[in-house]
CSV table of C-alpha atoms and ligand atoms in Angstrom, one decimal:
chain,number,residue,atom,x,y,z
A,188,MET,CA,-5.2,6.6,15.0
A,189,THR,CA,-5.1,2.8,15.1
A,190,ALA,CA,-6.7,1.3,12.1
A,191,GLU,CA,-7.5,-1.8,14.1
A,192,LEU,CA,-9.8,-4.2,12.3
A,193,ASP,CA,-13.2,-4.4,13.9
A,194,SER,CA,-13.2,-7.8,15.4
A,195,GLN,CA,-17.0,-7.4,16.1
A,196,ALA,CA,-17.7,-6.9,12.4
A,197,LYS,CA,-19.7,-9.6,10.8
A,198,PRO,CA,-17.2,-11.9,9.0
A,199,THR,CA,-17.6,-11.7,5.3
A,200,SER,CA,-16.3,-14.7,3.4
A,201,ILE,CA,-13.2,-14.0,1.3
A,202,LEU,CA,-14.4,-16.9,-0.8
A,203,SER,CA,-17.4,-14.9,-2.0
A,204,SER,CA,-15.4,-12.7,-4.4
A,205,ALA,CA,-17.6,-11.9,-7.4
A,206,ASP,CA,-15.0,-13.1,-9.8
A,207,PRO,CA,-12.7,-16.0,-9.0
A,208,LYS,CA,-9.8,-14.3,-10.7
A,209,ILE,CA,-9.9,-11.4,-8.3
A,210,PRO,CA,-7.7,-12.3,-5.4
A,211,LEU,CA,-9.9,-12.9,-2.4
A,212,ASN,CA,-10.3,-10.0,-0.1
A,213,PRO,CA,-10.7,-10.5,3.7
A,214,GLY,CA,-13.0,-7.5,3.9
A,215,ARG,CA,-13.3,-6.4,7.6
A,216,ARG,CA,-12.4,-9.8,9.0
A,217,ASP,CA,-10.0,-9.5,11.9
A,218,LEU,CA,-6.7,-10.8,10.7
A,219,GLY,CA,-4.8,-9.7,13.7
A,220,MET,CA,-2.8,-7.3,11.7
A,221,ARG,CA,-2.5,-3.6,12.4
A,222,ALA,CA,-1.2,-0.5,10.7
A,223,THR,CA,-1.0,2.5,13.0
A,224,LEU,CA,0.2,5.9,11.7
A,225,VAL,CA,2.6,7.0,14.5
A,226,PHE,CA,3.8,10.1,12.8
A,227,PRO,CA,2.6,12.7,11.8
A,228,THR,CA,-0.5,13.7,13.8
A,229,ARG,CA,-3.5,15.3,12.2
A,230,GLU,CA,-2.5,18.7,13.6
A,231,ILE,CA,0.9,18.5,12.0
A,232,VAL,CA,-0.5,17.4,8.7
A,233,GLU,CA,-3.1,20.1,8.7
A,234,ARG,CA,-0.8,22.8,9.8
A,235,TYR,CA,2.4,22.0,7.9
A,236,TYR,CA,2.2,19.1,5.4
A,237,VAL,CA,-0.1,20.8,2.9
A,238,PRO,CA,1.8,24.1,3.1
A,239,LEU,CA,5.1,22.3,2.7
A,240,ILE,CA,4.0,20.5,-0.4
A,241,TYR,CA,2.4,23.8,-1.7
A,242,THR,CA,5.7,25.5,-1.1
A,243,ALA,CA,7.6,22.9,-3.1
A,244,CYS,CA,5.1,23.3,-6.0
A,245,ARG,CA,4.8,27.1,-5.9
A,246,THR,CA,8.6,27.7,-5.7
A,247,CYS,CA,8.9,26.5,-9.3
A,248,TYR,CA,6.7,29.3,-10.5
A,249,SER,CA,7.2,32.2,-8.1
A,250,GLU,CA,9.6,35.0,-7.6
A,251,LEU,CA,9.1,34.7,-3.8
A,252,ALA,CA,11.6,32.9,-1.6
A,253,PRO,CA,10.4,29.4,-0.5
A,254,ASP,CA,10.4,30.5,3.2
A,255,ASP,CA,8.1,33.4,2.3
A,256,ILE,CA,5.7,31.1,0.5
A,257,PHE,CA,5.8,28.6,3.4
A,258,GLU,CA,5.0,31.3,5.9
A,259,ARG,CA,2.1,32.6,3.9
A,260,ALA,CA,0.7,29.1,3.4
A,261,VAL,CA,1.0,28.3,7.1
A,262,ASP,CA,-0.6,31.5,8.3
A,263,GLY,CA,-3.5,31.2,5.8
A,264,ARG,CA,-2.7,34.2,3.6
A,265,ILE,CA,-2.8,31.6,0.8
A,266,ALA,CA,-6.2,30.0,1.1
A,267,PRO,CA,-6.0,26.2,1.9
A,268,GLY,CA,-8.3,25.5,-1.0
A,269,LYS,CA,-5.9,27.3,-3.4
A,270,GLN,CA,-3.1,25.3,-1.9
A,271,ARG,CA,-4.9,22.0,-2.4
A,272,GLU,CA,-5.9,22.9,-6.0
A,273,LEU,CA,-2.2,23.5,-7.1
A,274,ILE,CA,-1.1,20.4,-5.3
A,275,SER,CA,-3.8,18.2,-7.0
A,276,ARG,CA,-2.7,19.7,-10.4
A,277,VAL,CA,1.0,19.0,-9.8
A,278,ILE,CA,0.4,15.4,-8.5
A,279,GLU,CA,-1.9,14.6,-11.4
A,280,SER,CA,0.8,15.9,-13.8
A,281,GLY,CA,3.3,13.5,-12.2
A,282,HIS,CA,5.7,16.0,-10.9
A,283,GLY,CA,6.5,13.7,-8.0
A,284,SER,CA,9.5,15.4,-6.3
A,285,THR,CA,7.1,17.9,-4.7
A,286,ILE,CA,5.5,15.2,-2.6
A,287,GLU,CA,8.8,13.7,-1.5
A,288,HIS,CA,9.1,16.4,1.2
A,289,VAL,CA,6.6,14.8,3.6
A,290,VAL,CA,6.8,11.4,5.2
A,291,PHE,CA,4.4,9.1,7.0
A,292,THR,CA,5.6,6.5,9.6
A,293,PHE,CA,3.5,3.4,10.3
A,294,ALA,CA,3.8,0.8,13.1
A,295,ILE,CA,2.9,-2.4,11.3
A,296,THR,CA,2.2,-5.4,13.5
A,297,GLY,CA,1.0,-9.0,13.1
A,298,VAL,CA,1.6,-9.3,9.4
A,299,SER,CA,3.0,-12.6,8.0
A,300,ARG,CA,6.6,-12.9,6.7
A,301,THR,CA,4.9,-13.6,3.3
A,302,LEU,CA,3.7,-10.1,3.4
A,303,SER,CA,6.8,-8.5,4.8
A,304,HIS,CA,8.9,-10.1,2.0
A,305,GLN,CA,6.8,-8.4,-0.6
A,306,LEU,CA,6.7,-5.1,1.3
A,307,VAL,CA,10.4,-4.7,1.6
A,308,ARG,CA,10.8,-5.1,-2.2
A,309,HIS,CA,9.9,-1.4,-2.4
A,310,ARG,CA,13.2,0.5,-2.4
A,311,ALA,CA,12.7,4.1,-3.4
A,312,GLY,CA,11.6,6.7,-0.8
A,313,VAL,CA,10.8,4.1,1.9
A,314,ALA,CA,12.6,2.9,5.1
A,315,PHE,CA,11.9,-0.3,7.0
A,316,ASP,CA,13.0,-1.7,10.4
A,317,GLN,CA,11.7,-5.2,11.1
A,318,GLN,CA,11.6,-7.4,14.2
A,319,SER,CA,14.6,-9.7,14.2
A,320,GLN,CA,14.1,-13.5,14.3
A,321,ARG,CA,17.8,-13.6,15.3
A,322,TYR,CA,17.7,-11.4,18.4
A,323,VAL,CA,14.1,-12.1,19.5
A,324,SER,CA,13.6,-15.7,20.7
A,325,PHE,CA,10.0,-16.7,20.4
A,326,LYS,CA,9.9,-18.7,23.6
A,327,LYS,CA,6.4,-20.0,23.2
A,328,GLY,CA,6.7,-20.2,19.4
A,329,ALA,CA,6.0,-17.4,17.0
A,330,SER,CA,2.4,-16.5,16.4
A,331,THR,CA,1.2,-17.3,12.8
A,332,MET,CA,-1.3,-16.2,10.2
A,333,MET,CA,-3.9,-18.6,8.7
A,334,PRO,CA,-5.2,-17.7,5.3
A,335,GLN,CA,-9.0,-17.7,5.1
A,336,THR,CA,-9.0,-20.2,2.2
A,337,ILE,CA,-7.2,-22.7,4.5
A,338,ALA,CA,-9.5,-21.9,7.4
A,339,GLU,CA,-12.5,-22.6,5.3
A,340,ALA,CA,-11.0,-25.6,3.5
A,341,ASP,CA,-11.7,-29.3,4.1
A,342,PRO,CA,-11.2,-29.8,7.8
A,343,ALA,CA,-8.7,-32.6,7.2
A,344,LEU,CA,-6.5,-30.3,5.1
A,345,ARG,CA,-6.8,-27.5,7.6
A,346,GLU,CA,-5.7,-29.9,10.3
A,347,ARG,CA,-2.6,-30.9,8.2
A,348,TYR,CA,-1.8,-27.3,7.8
A,349,GLU,CA,-2.1,-26.7,11.6
A,350,GLU,CA,0.0,-29.7,12.4
A,351,GLN,CA,2.7,-28.6,10.0
A,352,ILE,CA,2.9,-25.1,11.6
A,353,ASP,CA,2.7,-26.4,15.1
A,354,GLY,CA,5.3,-29.0,14.4
A,355,ALA,CA,7.7,-26.4,13.0
A,356,LEU,CA,7.2,-24.2,16.1
A,357,GLU,CA,7.7,-27.2,18.4
A,358,THR,CA,10.9,-28.0,16.6
A,359,TYR,CA,12.0,-24.4,17.0
A,360,GLY,CA,11.5,-24.7,20.8
A,361,ALA,CA,13.3,-28.0,21.0
A,362,LEU,CA,16.3,-26.6,19.0
A,363,LEU,CA,16.5,-23.6,21.4
A,364,GLU,CA,16.3,-25.9,24.4
A,365,ALA,CA,19.1,-28.0,22.9
A,366,GLY,CA,21.2,-24.8,22.9
A,367,ILE,CA,21.0,-24.1,19.1
A,368,PRO,CA,21.2,-20.3,18.7
A,369,GLY,CA,18.0,-18.5,17.7
A,370,GLU,CA,19.6,-17.4,14.5
A,371,ASP,CA,19.8,-21.0,13.4
A,372,ALA,CA,16.6,-22.4,15.0
A,373,ARG,CA,14.6,-19.8,13.1
A,374,PHE,CA,15.3,-21.7,9.9
A,375,VAL,CA,12.2,-23.8,10.6
A,376,PHE,CA,9.9,-20.9,10.8
A,377,PRO,CA,7.1,-21.0,8.1
A,378,ASN,CA,6.1,-18.0,5.9
A,379,ALA,CA,3.0,-17.8,8.1
A,380,SER,CA,5.1,-16.4,11.0
A,381,ARG,CA,3.9,-13.0,12.1
A,382,THR,CA,6.3,-10.1,12.3
A,383,ASN,CA,6.4,-6.4,13.2
A,384,LEU,CA,7.8,-3.5,11.2
A,385,VAL,CA,8.2,0.3,11.2
A,386,MET,CA,7.8,1.7,7.8
A,387,THR,CA,8.4,5.3,6.8
A,388,ALA,CA,7.5,6.4,3.3
A,389,ASN,CA,7.4,9.7,1.6
A,390,LEU,CA,4.1,10.6,0.0
A,391,ARG,CA,5.3,9.8,-3.5
A,392,ALA,CA,6.5,6.4,-2.5
A,393,LEU,CA,3.3,5.8,-0.6
A,394,ILE,CA,1.2,6.7,-3.6
A,395,HIS,CA,3.3,4.4,-5.8
A,396,MET,CA,3.1,1.5,-3.4
A,397,SER,CA,-0.6,1.9,-2.9
A,398,GLY,CA,-1.1,2.0,-6.6
A,399,LEU,CA,0.4,-1.5,-6.9
A,400,ARG,CA,-0.8,-2.9,-3.6
A,401,LEU,CA,-4.4,-1.7,-3.7
A,402,CYS,CA,-4.8,-3.2,-7.2
A,403,THR,CA,-6.9,-6.3,-7.3
A,404,MET,CA,-3.9,-8.2,-8.7
A,405,ALA,CA,-2.1,-7.8,-5.4
A,406,GLN,CA,-2.0,-10.6,-2.9
A,407,TRP,CA,-4.9,-10.3,-0.4
A,408,GLU,CA,-2.9,-9.7,2.7
A,409,ILE,CA,-0.7,-6.9,1.4
A,410,ARG,CA,-3.8,-5.4,-0.2
A,411,ARG,CA,-5.5,-5.4,3.2
A,412,LEU,CA,-2.5,-3.8,4.7
A,413,PHE,CA,-2.7,-0.9,2.2
A,414,GLN,CA,-6.4,-0.6,2.9
A,415,LEU,CA,-5.5,0.0,6.5
A,416,ILE,CA,-2.7,2.4,5.6
A,417,ARG,CA,-5.1,4.4,3.4
A,418,HIS,CA,-7.6,4.5,6.2
A,419,GLU,CA,-4.9,5.9,8.5
A,420,VAL,CA,-3.8,8.6,6.0
A,421,PHE,CA,-7.4,9.5,5.5
A,422,GLY,CA,-7.7,9.9,9.3
A,423,VAL,CA,-5.2,12.7,9.3
A,424,SER,CA,-5.9,14.1,5.8
A,425,PRO,CA,-8.8,13.1,3.6
A,426,PHE,CA,-7.2,15.3,0.9
A,427,LEU,CA,-3.8,13.5,0.9
A,428,GLY,CA,-5.5,10.1,1.6
A,429,SER,CA,-7.5,10.5,-1.6
A,430,PHE,CA,-4.3,10.0,-3.7
A,431,LEU,CA,-3.8,6.5,-2.3
A,432,ALA,CA,-5.7,4.4,-4.9
A,433,PRO,CA,-5.2,1.5,-7.2
A,434,LYS,CA,-2.8,2.6,-10.0
A,435,CYS,CA,-5.6,2.3,-12.6
A,436,VAL,CA,-7.5,5.2,-11.0
A,437,PRO,CA,-5.0,8.0,-11.8
A,438,LEU,CA,-4.0,6.2,-15.1
A,439,GLY,CA,-7.6,6.0,-16.3
A,440,TYR,CA,-7.0,2.5,-17.6
A,441,CYS,CA,-5.7,-0.9,-16.4
A,442,ASP,CA,-2.2,-1.9,-17.5
A,443,GLU,CA,-2.1,-5.3,-15.9
A,444,PHE,CA,-1.4,-8.1,-18.4
A,445,ASN,CA,-3.5,-10.5,-16.5
A,446,ASN,CA,-6.6,-8.3,-16.7
A,447,ARG,CA,-6.8,-8.3,-20.5
A,448,ASP,CA,-10.1,-10.2,-20.2
A,449,GLY,CA,-11.3,-7.2,-18.1
A,450,HIS,CA,-12.4,-9.4,-15.2
A,451,CYS,CA,-11.5,-6.6,-12.8
A,452,PRO,CA,-14.0,-3.8,-13.7
A,453,ILE,CA,-12.4,-0.8,-11.9
A,454,ARG,CA,-11.1,0.7,-15.2
A,455,PRO,CA,-11.1,-0.6,-18.8
A,456,HIS,CA,-8.0,-2.5,-19.8
A,457,LYS,CA,-5.6,-0.5,-22.0
A,458,ASP,CA,-6.1,-3.0,-24.9
A,459,GLU,CA,-9.8,-1.9,-24.8
A,460,VAL,CA,-8.8,1.7,-24.7
A,461,LEU,CA,-6.4,1.3,-27.6
A,462,GLY,CA,-9.0,-0.7,-29.5
A,463,ALA,CA,-11.5,2.1,-29.1
A,464,TRP,CA,-8.9,4.6,-30.3
A,465,ALA,CA,-8.0,2.5,-33.4
A,466,GLU,CA,-11.7,2.3,-34.2
A,467,LYS,CA,-12.1,6.0,-33.8
A,468,LYS,CA,-9.1,6.6,-36.0
A,469,ALA,CA,-10.4,4.3,-38.7
A,470,ALA,CA,-13.8,5.9,-38.7
A,471,ALA,CA,-12.2,9.3,-39.0
A,472,LYS,CA,-10.1,8.1,-42.0
A,473,THR,CA,-13.2,6.7,-43.7
A,474,ALA,CA,-14.8,10.1,-43.2
A,475,GLY,CA,-11.8,11.7,-44.9
A,476,ARG,CA,-10.2,13.4,-41.9
A,477,ASP,CA,-7.2,12.1,-40.1
A,478,LEU,CA,-6.9,12.4,-36.3
A,479,PRO,CA,-4.0,14.5,-35.2
A,480,VAL,CA,-0.8,12.6,-34.5
A,481,ALA,CA,2.2,13.6,-32.4
A,482,ASP,CA,5.1,14.8,-34.5
B,437,FAD,C1,0.9,-7.8,-8.2
B,437,FAD,C2,2.4,-8.0,-8.0
B,437,FAD,C3,3.0,-9.1,-8.3
B,437,FAD,C4,4.4,-9.3,-8.2
B,437,FAD,N1,5.0,-10.5,-8.4
B,437,FAD,C5,6.3,-10.6,-8.3
B,437,FAD,C6,6.9,-11.8,-8.6
B,437,FAD,O1,6.3,-12.8,-9.0
B,437,FAD,N2,8.3,-11.9,-8.4
B,437,FAD,C7,9.0,-10.9,-7.9
B,437,FAD,O2,10.2,-11.0,-7.8
B,437,FAD,N3,8.4,-9.7,-7.6
B,437,FAD,C8,7.1,-9.5,-7.8
B,437,FAD,N4,6.5,-8.3,-7.5
B,437,FAD,C9,7.3,-7.3,-7.0
B,437,FAD,C10,7.7,-6.2,-8.1
B,437,FAD,O3,8.4,-6.8,-9.1
B,437,FAD,C11,8.5,-5.1,-7.5
B,437,FAD,O4,9.7,-5.5,-7.0
B,437,FAD,C12,7.8,-4.4,-6.3
B,437,FAD,O5,6.5,-4.2,-6.6
B,437,FAD,C13,8.5,-3.1,-6.0
B,437,FAD,O6,8.1,-2.1,-6.8
B,437,FAD,P1,9.0,-1.1,-7.7
B,437,FAD,O7,9.9,-1.9,-8.5
B,437,FAD,O8,8.1,-0.1,-8.3
B,437,FAD,O9,10.0,-0.5,-6.6
B,437,FAD,P2,10.0,0.8,-5.7
B,437,FAD,O10,11.2,0.7,-4.8
B,437,FAD,O11,8.7,1.0,-5.0
B,437,FAD,O12,10.3,1.9,-6.7
B,437,FAD,C14,9.5,3.0,-7.0
B,437,FAD,C15,9.9,3.4,-8.4
B,437,FAD,O13,11.2,4.0,-8.4
B,437,FAD,C16,11.9,3.7,-9.6
B,437,FAD,N5,13.1,2.9,-9.2
B,437,FAD,C17,13.3,2.3,-8.0
B,437,FAD,N6,14.5,1.7,-8.0
B,437,FAD,C18,15.0,1.9,-9.2
B,437,FAD,C19,16.2,1.5,-9.9
B,437,FAD,N7,17.1,0.8,-9.2
B,437,FAD,N8,16.5,1.9,-11.1
B,437,FAD,C20,15.5,2.7,-11.8
B,437,FAD,N9,14.4,3.1,-11.2
B,437,FAD,C21,14.1,2.7,-10.0
B,437,FAD,C22,10.9,2.9,-10.5
B,437,FAD,O14,10.2,3.7,-11.3
B,437,FAD,C23,10.0,2.3,-9.5
B,437,FAD,O15,8.7,1.9,-10.0
B,437,FAD,C24,5.1,-8.2,-7.7
B,437,FAD,C25,4.5,-7.0,-7.4
B,437,FAD,C26,3.1,-6.9,-7.6
B,437,FAD,C27,2.5,-5.5,-7.2
């Protein structure tokens, strides 16, 4: 289930983004980061997750007891297609509590502290445990991440970057050798330091996080992480994985302020949608018929 990046894949330049305003995407380049779905297995998802979500949805409209519904869903008396149909309708209607009953646990390794700081800002429906820079002493220096823009920058600039990072890690080693505790020596670590986390998120949280982090407005590294996460969920359930998408996909429009110029073409910006609506309304008024408005 490891969504390991294919290190043999032909590197595609992240600098070749079609629009310079869309944050550069590392594509299939091996960044040394991994996201592995450690729980649940495909068997558990197929056998129990969809029936469990179906049970939560169906209980709202059924005289049957939830355990009866669950049993019928698991043993196939309720056709899997019928289960998926109801679940899709409920998710699309935004009735989110129904998908809080199932969780996904990922082992995330080799991401930068820059990424982890963004990741742990998510609070609802998600749990994190992260490698400690206090209790783990990185004897040979911590490994670090180099952004592709810097890797492909002027060699003199790249060298300065590397010197800075190497210098920080050397200082860290010297501080440890001098008896400074790791919890203090770590103050010199750069944002580029790599880290490992375990993340468990319920499906609602995962859809929400993916909506934000698969958006082209997200920073490239965390966007790549969520591409790996989506790949992993697809691996155990293409049906549930299909709900992990940039937020504009279920919305039908883009609500990002910085995309008012429409440079990201995935969905039209809401200004454009509202503009089209205003035009339609004006045309209807000219024709002597008002469009219906909410009371
Ligand atoms: C492109 C991008 C740029 C960003 N830039 C910055 C930045 O410059 N600076 C910065 O500080 N952060 C930035 N962030 C982080 C952002 O502000 C959020 O902190 C982060 O995305 C977590 O999302 P969330 O608030 O939806 O939280 P989650 O914990 O994922 O919450 C999920 C949902 O639950 C509800 N919820 C959760 N907690 C509460 C609560 N206490 N009260 C009421 N409702 C709640 C909300 O509806 C929320 O959307 C950025 C995020 C993105 C995607």
